Coordinates of C-alpha atoms and ligand atoms in Angstrom, one line a residue:
M1 CA -24.6 8.6 23.3
T2 CA -27.2 6.8 25.8
A3 CA -26.1 4.0 28.2
R4 CA -27.6 1.4 25.9
G5 CA -26.8 3.2 22.6
E6 CA -30.3 4.6 21.7
G7 CA -29.8 7.5 19.5
A8 CA -26.1 6.8 18.4
R9 CA -24.8 8.4 15.3
L10 CA -22.1 7.2 13.0
V11 CA -20.4 8.8 10.0
M12 CA -19.0 6.7 7.3
V13 CA -16.2 8.3 5.2
G14 CA -15.7 6.6 1.9
V15 CA -18.7 4.5 0.7
G16 CA -17.3 2.3 -1.8
L17 CA -17.3 -1.5 -1.4
V18 CA -16.1 -1.7 2.5
G19 CA -18.0 1.6 3.4
S20 CA -21.5 0.3 1.7
A21 CA -21.2 -3.4 3.1
T22 CA -20.4 -1.8 6.6
A23 CA -23.4 0.5 6.3
F24 CA -25.5 -2.4 5.4
A25 CA -24.4 -4.5 8.2
L26 CA -24.8 -1.5 10.7
M27 CA -28.4 -0.7 9.2
E28 CA -29.3 -4.3 9.9
G29 CA -27.9 -4.3 13.3
G30 CA -30.2 -1.9 14.7
L31 CA -27.3 -0.2 16.8
L32 CA -27.7 3.2 15.5
S33 CA -30.4 5.8 15.0
E34 CA -28.4 7.6 12.2
I35 CA -26.1 6.5 9.6
C36 CA -24.3 9.4 7.4
L37 CA -22.5 8.6 4.3
V38 CA -19.8 10.8 3.0
D39 CA -17.8 10.2 -0.2
I40 CA -15.6 12.6 -2.3
D41 CA -18.1 11.4 -5.1
R42 CA -21.2 12.8 -3.6
R43 CA -23.5 11.4 -6.0
K44 CA -22.2 7.9 -5.2
A45 CA -22.9 8.6 -1.5
E46 CA -26.4 9.9 -2.6
G47 CA -27.1 6.7 -4.4
Q48 CA -25.9 4.4 -1.6
A49 CA -28.2 6.2 0.9
M50 CA -31.2 5.9 -1.4
D51 CA -30.5 2.2 -2.0
L52 CA -30.1 1.5 1.8
I53 CA -33.0 3.6 3.0
H54 CA -35.4 1.7 0.7
G55 CA -35.0 -1.3 2.9
S56 CA -36.2 0.5 6.0
A57 CA -39.5 -1.6 6.0
F58 CA -37.6 -4.6 7.0
V59 CA -35.1 -3.2 9.8
P60 CA -35.2 -1.5 13.0
P61 CA -35.8 2.4 12.3
V62 CA -32.7 4.2 11.4
S63 CA -32.1 7.3 9.4
I64 CA -29.5 7.3 6.4
V65 CA -28.4 10.5 4.9
A66 CA -25.7 11.6 2.5
G67 CA -23.6 14.7 2.8
D68 CA -20.3 16.2 3.8
L69 CA -18.0 16.0 6.7
S70 CA -19.9 18.6 8.5
L71 CA -22.2 15.6 9.4
C72 CA -19.6 14.5 12.0
E73 CA -20.9 17.3 14.1
R74 CA -23.3 14.8 15.7
A75 CA -21.2 11.7 15.4
D76 CA -20.3 9.3 18.2
V77 CA -18.2 7.2 15.8
I78 CA -16.7 8.0 12.5
I79 CA -15.5 5.1 10.3
I80 CA -12.8 5.9 7.4
S81 CA -12.5 3.6 4.5
A82 CA -11.8 6.3 2.0
G83 CA -8.8 5.5 -0.2
R84 CA -7.8 2.9 -2.5
N85 CA -6.5 -0.6 -2.7
Q86 CA -3.0 -1.9 -3.4
K87 CA -2.5 -2.4 -7.1
P88 CA -0.5 -5.4 -8.4
G89 CA 3.1 -5.1 -8.1
E90 CA 2.6 -1.9 -6.1
T91 CA 4.6 -1.4 -2.8
R92 CA 2.8 -0.7 0.4
L93 CA 4.8 2.5 0.7
D94 CA 3.0 3.9 -2.5
L95 CA -0.3 2.9 -1.3
S96 CA 0.7 4.6 2.1
R97 CA 1.6 7.8 0.3
D98 CA -1.6 8.2 -1.7
N99 CA -3.8 7.2 1.2
A100 CA -2.0 9.5 3.8
A101 CA -2.5 12.3 1.5
I102 CA -6.2 11.8 1.6
F103 CA -6.0 11.6 5.2
Q104 CA -4.2 14.9 5.4
D105 CA -7.6 16.6 4.1
I106 CA -10.0 14.4 6.0
I107 CA -8.7 14.3 9.5
P108 CA -8.5 18.1 10.3
E109 CA -11.9 18.4 8.9
I110 CA -13.2 15.7 10.9
D111 CA -11.7 17.1 13.9
R112 CA -13.3 20.5 13.1
W113 CA -16.8 19.1 13.3
A114 CA -16.7 16.1 15.6
P115 CA -17.2 16.1 19.3
P116 CA -13.9 15.5 21.1
E117 CA -15.3 12.4 22.4
A118 CA -16.1 10.9 19.2
V119 CA -14.0 7.7 18.1
I120 CA -12.5 7.4 14.7
I121 CA -12.1 3.9 13.3
V122 CA -9.7 3.6 10.4
V123 CA -10.1 0.8 7.9
T124 CA -8.1 2.2 5.0
N125 CA -5.0 0.2 4.2
P126 CA -2.3 0.0 5.3
V127 CA -4.3 0.3 8.2
D128 CA -1.7 0.4 10.8
V129 CA 0.1 3.2 9.1
L130 CA -3.0 5.0 8.5
T131 CA -4.1 4.9 12.0
Y132 CA -0.8 6.3 13.0
V133 CA -1.2 9.0 10.5
A134 CA -4.8 9.6 11.8
A135 CA -3.5 9.7 15.5
R136 CA -0.8 12.1 14.5
L137 CA -3.1 14.5 12.5
S138 CA -6.0 14.4 15.1
K139 CA -6.1 16.6 18.1
R140 CA -8.3 14.2 20.0
D141 CA -7.0 11.6 22.6
P142 CA -5.1 8.8 20.9
S143 CA -7.4 6.2 22.5
R144 CA -10.2 7.7 20.3
V145 CA -8.2 7.1 17.1
I146 CA -8.1 3.4 16.5
G147 CA -7.7 1.0 13.4
S148 CA -9.6 -2.0 12.6
G149 CA -6.2 -3.7 12.8
T150 CA -6.3 -7.4 13.0
T151 CA -10.0 -7.8 14.2
L152 CA -10.7 -9.4 10.9
D153 CA -7.5 -11.5 10.8
S154 CA -8.5 -12.8 14.5
A155 CA -11.9 -13.7 13.2
R156 CA -10.4 -15.6 10.2
F157 CA -8.2 -17.4 12.8
R158 CA -11.0 -18.4 14.9
Y159 CA -13.1 -19.4 11.9
L160 CA -10.3 -21.6 10.6
L161 CA -9.2 -23.1 13.8
G162 CA -12.9 -23.8 14.7
K163 CA -13.5 -25.4 11.4
H164 CA -10.2 -27.5 11.9
C165 CA -11.3 -28.6 15.4
G166 CA -15.1 -29.1 14.7
V167 CA -16.0 -26.3 17.3
D168 CA -18.0 -23.3 16.9
P169 CA -15.6 -20.0 16.2
R170 CA -17.6 -18.4 19.1
N171 CA -16.1 -20.9 21.6
V172 CA -12.6 -20.4 20.2
H173 CA -10.6 -17.4 21.8
A174 CA -7.7 -16.8 19.4
Y175 CA -5.8 -13.5 18.5
V176 CA -3.7 -12.3 15.7
V177 CA -1.5 -9.5 16.8
G178 CA 0.9 -7.1 15.2
E179 CA 0.4 -5.6 11.8
H180 CA -2.6 -6.2 9.5
G181 CA -0.5 -7.8 6.9
D182 CA 2.4 -10.0 6.0
T183 CA 4.2 -9.7 9.4
E184 CA 1.2 -10.5 11.5
V185 CA 1.6 -13.1 14.4
A186 CA -0.9 -15.8 15.3
A187 CA -0.8 -15.7 19.1
W188 CA -0.9 -19.5 19.7
S189 CA 0.2 -19.3 23.4
L190 CA -2.9 -17.3 24.2
T191 CA -5.2 -19.6 22.2
N192 CA -8.0 -21.5 24.1
I193 CA -10.9 -23.6 23.1
A194 CA -13.9 -23.9 25.5
G195 CA -11.5 -22.5 28.2
A196 CA -8.8 -25.1 27.6
R197 CA -5.4 -24.2 26.3
L198 CA -4.5 -25.8 23.0
D199 CA -1.8 -28.0 25.0
E200 CA -4.7 -29.3 27.1
F201 CA -7.4 -29.4 24.4
C202 CA -5.5 -31.2 21.8
P203 CA -4.5 -34.3 23.8
A204 CA -8.3 -34.8 24.6
C205 CA -9.1 -34.4 20.9
P206 CA -9.5 -37.6 18.6
R207 CA -8.2 -35.8 15.5
G208 CA -4.4 -36.3 16.6
C209 CA -3.3 -33.7 14.2
K210 CA 0.4 -32.7 13.7
G211 CA 1.9 -29.4 14.4
T212 CA 2.2 -28.8 10.7
D213 CA -1.5 -28.0 10.8
R214 CA -1.0 -24.9 12.8
L215 CA 1.5 -23.6 10.2
K216 CA -1.1 -24.2 7.5
I217 CA -3.9 -22.5 9.6
E218 CA -1.5 -19.4 10.3
K219 CA -0.7 -19.3 6.5
D220 CA -4.3 -19.3 5.4
V221 CA -5.2 -16.6 7.8
R222 CA -2.3 -14.5 6.7
E223 CA -3.0 -15.0 3.0
A224 CA -6.9 -15.0 3.1
A225 CA -7.1 -11.4 1.6
Y226 CA -4.8 -12.3 -1.2
E227 CA -6.8 -15.3 -2.1
I228 CA -10.0 -13.4 -2.0
I229 CA -8.9 -10.6 -4.0
E230 CA -7.4 -12.9 -6.7
R231 CA -10.9 -14.3 -6.9
K232 CA -13.3 -11.3 -6.7
G233 CA -11.1 -8.3 -6.7
A234 CA -11.7 -7.0 -3.1
T235 CA -12.8 -7.9 0.4
Y236 CA -15.7 -6.4 2.3
W237 CA -18.2 -8.6 3.8
A238 CA -16.2 -9.9 6.9
V239 CA -14.6 -6.7 7.5
A240 CA -18.2 -5.2 7.6
L241 CA -19.0 -7.4 10.3
A242 CA -15.8 -6.9 12.1
L243 CA -16.5 -3.2 11.9
R244 CA -20.2 -3.7 13.3
R245 CA -18.5 -5.5 16.2
I246 CA -16.0 -2.8 17.0
V247 CA -18.9 -0.1 16.8
Q248 CA -20.9 -2.3 19.1
A249 CA -18.2 -2.5 21.8
I250 CA -18.0 1.4 21.5
I251 CA -21.5 2.3 21.5
R252 CA -22.5 -0.1 24.1
D253 CA -19.5 0.6 26.4
E254 CA -18.9 -3.3 26.5
N255 CA -15.2 -3.5 27.5
S256 CA -14.9 -6.0 24.8
V257 CA -11.6 -7.5 24.1
L258 CA -10.7 -7.0 20.5
T259 CA -7.5 -6.8 18.3
V260 CA -7.8 -3.1 17.2
S261 CA -4.8 -1.1 16.2
T262 CA -3.7 1.5 18.6
L263 CA -0.7 3.6 19.5
M264 CA 1.8 1.7 21.4
T265 CA 2.9 3.1 24.8
G266 CA 5.6 0.8 25.7
Q267 CA 3.8 -2.7 25.6
Y268 CA 6.7 -5.3 24.9
G269 CA 9.0 -2.3 24.8
I270 CA 7.2 -0.9 21.6
E271 CA 6.4 2.7 21.3
D272 CA 5.5 5.3 18.8
V273 CA 3.8 2.9 16.2
C274 CA 0.2 1.6 15.8
L275 CA -0.5 -2.2 15.9
S276 CA -2.9 -4.7 17.3
L277 CA -2.8 -6.3 20.4
P278 CA -5.9 -7.7 22.4
C279 CA -7.4 -4.5 23.7
I280 CA -10.3 -3.4 26.0
V281 CA -12.6 -1.5 23.8
N282 CA -15.4 0.7 25.3
R283 CA -16.9 4.1 25.0
S284 CA -13.5 5.7 25.1
G285 CA -12.2 3.7 22.2
A286 CA -9.1 1.7 22.7
F287 CA -9.3 1.9 26.7
R288 CA -6.2 -0.4 27.0
A289 CA -3.9 -2.7 25.0
L290 CA -3.2 -5.7 27.1
E291 CA 0.3 -7.0 27.6
L292 CA -0.4 -10.7 27.9
P293 CA 2.1 -13.6 28.2
L294 CA 3.1 -14.3 24.7
S295 CA 5.8 -16.9 24.1
S296 CA 9.4 -15.5 23.2
P297 CA 9.2 -16.5 19.7
E298 CA 5.8 -14.6 19.2
I299 CA 7.3 -11.4 21.0
E300 CA 10.3 -11.6 18.6
R301 CA 8.0 -11.8 15.8
L302 CA 5.8 -8.8 17.2
L303 CA 9.0 -6.7 17.5
K304 CA 9.7 -7.5 13.9
S305 CA 6.2 -6.5 12.9
A306 CA 6.6 -3.3 14.7
A307 CA 9.9 -2.5 12.9
V308 CA 8.6 -3.2 9.6
L309 CA 5.6 -0.7 10.3
R310 CA 8.2 1.9 11.8
D311 CA 10.3 1.7 8.6
I312 CA 7.2 2.7 6.5
Q313 CA 6.5 5.5 8.7
R314 CA 10.1 6.7 8.5
D315 CA 10.0 6.4 4.7
L316 CA 6.8 8.6 4.8
G317 CA 8.8 11.1 6.8
L318 CA 6.5 10.6 10.0
Ligands
LIG1 P1 -13.5 1.5 -3.0 O1 -12.5 2.0 -4.0 O2 -14.5 0.6 -3.3 O3 -14.0 2.7 -2.0 C1 -13.2 3.7 -1.7 C2 -14.1 4.8 -1.5 O4 -13.4 5.9 -0.9 C3 -14.5 5.4 -2.9 O5 -15.9 5.5 -3.0 C4 -13.9 6.7 -3.2 O6 -14.8 7.6 -3.8 C5 -13.9 7.1 -1.6 N1 -12.7 8.3 -1.5 C6 -11.5 8.4 -2.0 N2 -11.1 9.6 -1.7 C7 -12.0 10.1 -0.8 C8 -12.1 11.4 0.0 N3 -10.9 12.2 0.0 N4 -13.1 11.5 0.8 C9 -14.0 10.7 0.8 N5 -14.1 9.6 0.0 C10 -13.1 9.3 -0.8 O7 -12.4 0.7 -2.0 P2 -12.8 -0.5 -0.8 O8 -12.8 -1.9 -1.5 O9 -14.1 0.1 -0.1 O10 -11.6 -0.4 0.2 C11 -11.5 0.8 0.8 C12 -10.1 0.8 1.8 O11 -10.3 -0.2 2.7 C13 -9.0 0.2 0.9 O12 -7.7 1.0 1.4 C14 -8.8 -1.3 1.4 O13 -7.5 -1.7 1.1 C15 -9.3 -1.1 2.8 N6 -9.6 -2.4 3.4 C16 -9.2 -2.6 4.6 C17 -9.6 -3.9 5.4 C18 -9.0 -4.0 6.7 O14 -9.3 -5.1 7.1 N7 -8.5 -3.1 7.4 C19 -10.2 -4.7 4.6 C20 -10.8 -4.6 3.3 C21 -10.5 -3.4 2.7

């Protein structure tokens, strides 16, 4: 990988809805020189590669190939979206079991081929549990095995809060921490708009909204995936852009703060579980998960989120 990212290569493992949307976003982004598509359904990977490469005349030069996991031999980043979604009425534990079984096959094979400095990004759900499975199975440094975590949820939070306040989401700094799922925590205490904390920004705002608006925004962030899946069966566009943002931070060694899921090493007293905190992301993956001053109720909820994830890990025998 060069300093500015020229020549960077990425392998996408699983090219269903999320994998193909992400490949499209990355192709259009001009970050990479090669995108390799791998799927248990080899014909599907070939078809996706053909469909994408036919757009070459309209984007910066990039090679797109389909093949098997030996393509990881020249990878800087590997994204795993292989696996399936939760079925109605199914528990997260059932989904974890099936997708963890897929990881038992994939991760050793990725390790066999990929250079030790390559970064693995897990997207498959439940993403925190699967990131933990990958980190345990992989021989690479745990900082190089990360999950997309709440990167998407933080983006939803920024969008909804920005919309509510009439401010561009790019001027809203807001993080969702903990599990990517039902126990996630909107970190209101860290939120700022245009450099001002909410308790400074809100009194100067003519909207005069009440505290209940916060509860509604947090609920809408938490339930966004359910709402989309109920309407169209899956989510893939926004997560594809979130993944492109993470890949960019890695390839360009940006030290960007993103809420990726990473193995906890004592932050807020949490250990041996993967979850999201604002984290410095650079060429080495999740360089450092930040222990920022959350409020006491937020810390309490974060600890509950960690406990829920640990329960699933225990039930999986991890
Ligand atoms: P999909 O069914 O469209 O695609 C999954 C792909 O994985 C399929 O093409 C399938 O052939 C492939 N696959 C299965 N086993 C494989 C194996 N052993 N090796 C290689 N490929 C294999 O599903 P999707 O909508 O793309 O979702 C994929 C995963 O991403 C799901 O678990 C979903 O819940 C998750 N997801 C996560 C987020 C997030 O924010 N973390 C957001 C959206 C979806």
